[in-house]
Short mmCIF file of C-alpha atoms in Angstrom, two decimals:
data_model
loop_
_atom_site.label_atom_id
_atom_site.label_comp_id
_atom_site.label_asym_id
_atom_site.label_seq_id
_atom_site.Cartn_x
_atom_site.Cartn_y
_atom_site.Cartn_z
CA SER Z 1 102.46 141.79 60.10
CA SER Z 2 105.39 142.80 62.45
CA LYS Z 3 104.65 139.66 64.34
CA LEU Z 4 105.22 137.56 61.15
CA GLN Z 5 108.43 139.50 60.50
CA ALA Z 6 109.53 138.49 64.03
CA GLU Z 7 108.69 134.90 63.53
CA GLY Z 8 110.40 134.86 60.13
CA LEU Z 9 113.43 136.27 61.77
CA ALA Z 10 113.37 133.70 64.67
CA ASP Z 11 112.96 131.00 62.00
CA PHE Z 12 116.13 132.25 60.26
CA ILE Z 13 117.98 132.46 63.39
CA VAL Z 14 117.18 128.83 64.13
CA ASP Z 15 118.07 127.93 60.74
CA GLN Z 16 121.44 129.54 60.98
CA LYS Z 17 122.10 127.58 64.26
CA ASN Z 18 121.31 124.49 62.60
CA VAL Z 19 123.63 125.14 59.71
CA VAL Z 20 126.50 125.99 62.12
CA LYS Z 21 125.78 122.82 64.11
CA ARG Z 22 125.73 120.69 60.96
CA SER Z 23 128.98 122.19 59.81
CA TYR Z 24 130.69 121.48 63.15
CA ARG Z 25 129.35 117.92 63.24
CA SER Z 26 130.66 117.29 59.63
CA ALA Z 27 134.10 118.56 60.38
CA ALA Z 28 134.13 116.55 63.79
CA LYS Z 29 133.34 113.35 61.81
CA LYS Z 30 136.05 114.08 59.22
CA TYR Z 31 138.93 114.70 61.76
CA HIS Z 32 137.93 112.59 64.85
CA PRO Z 33 140.52 109.98 65.59
CA ASP Z 34 137.98 107.25 66.32
CA MET Z 35 136.45 107.77 62.81
CA LEU Z 36 139.67 107.69 61.19
CA HIS Z 37 140.62 104.43 62.91
CA ALA Z 38 137.40 102.90 61.87
CA VAL Z 39 138.15 103.53 58.18
CA GLY Z 40 141.82 102.27 58.51
CA VAL Z 41 143.79 105.56 58.35
CA SER Z 42 147.40 105.28 59.37
CA GLU Z 43 148.52 106.35 62.84
CA VAL Z 44 150.71 108.82 61.16
CA GLN Z 45 147.85 110.47 59.31
CA ILE Z 46 145.66 110.41 62.56
CA ALA Z 47 148.45 112.19 64.43
CA ARG Z 48 148.46 114.84 61.85
CA THR Z 49 144.66 115.38 61.75
CA MET Z 50 144.59 115.56 65.60
CA GLN Z 51 145.69 119.28 65.47
CA LYS Z 52 142.85 119.86 62.91
CA MET Z 53 140.47 118.44 65.38
CA VAL Z 54 141.74 120.58 68.21
CA GLN Z 55 141.15 123.71 65.82
CA VAL Z 56 137.69 122.52 64.92
CA ASN Z 57 136.85 122.10 68.70
CA ALA Z 58 138.37 125.63 69.48
CA ALA Z 59 136.35 127.29 66.74
CA TRP Z 60 133.08 125.51 67.81
CA LYS Z 61 133.77 126.61 71.36
CA LEU Z 62 134.35 130.17 70.22
CA ILE Z 63 131.24 130.35 68.00
CA CYS Z 64 129.12 128.94 70.77
CA GLN Z 65 130.27 131.64 73.13
CA GLU Z 66 129.82 134.42 70.50
CA ARG Z 67 126.47 133.22 69.30
CA GLY Z 68 125.07 131.86 72.53
CA LEU Z 69 124.50 128.44 71.14
#
């Protein structure tokens, strides 16, 4: 039974990693300049969202370091 608990915990950890990765990818899509160009967003708005993309990438890097992703 402890083996099942360990396996369950391993599954939980994998699920959490997947949730974090999905969240990052979603934010990266939302703020990536290439994606914004593709949908016709103005250059002014793209310039504003570039800072947000920098923040998203910095957060992703920190999470990867902290969680060993």
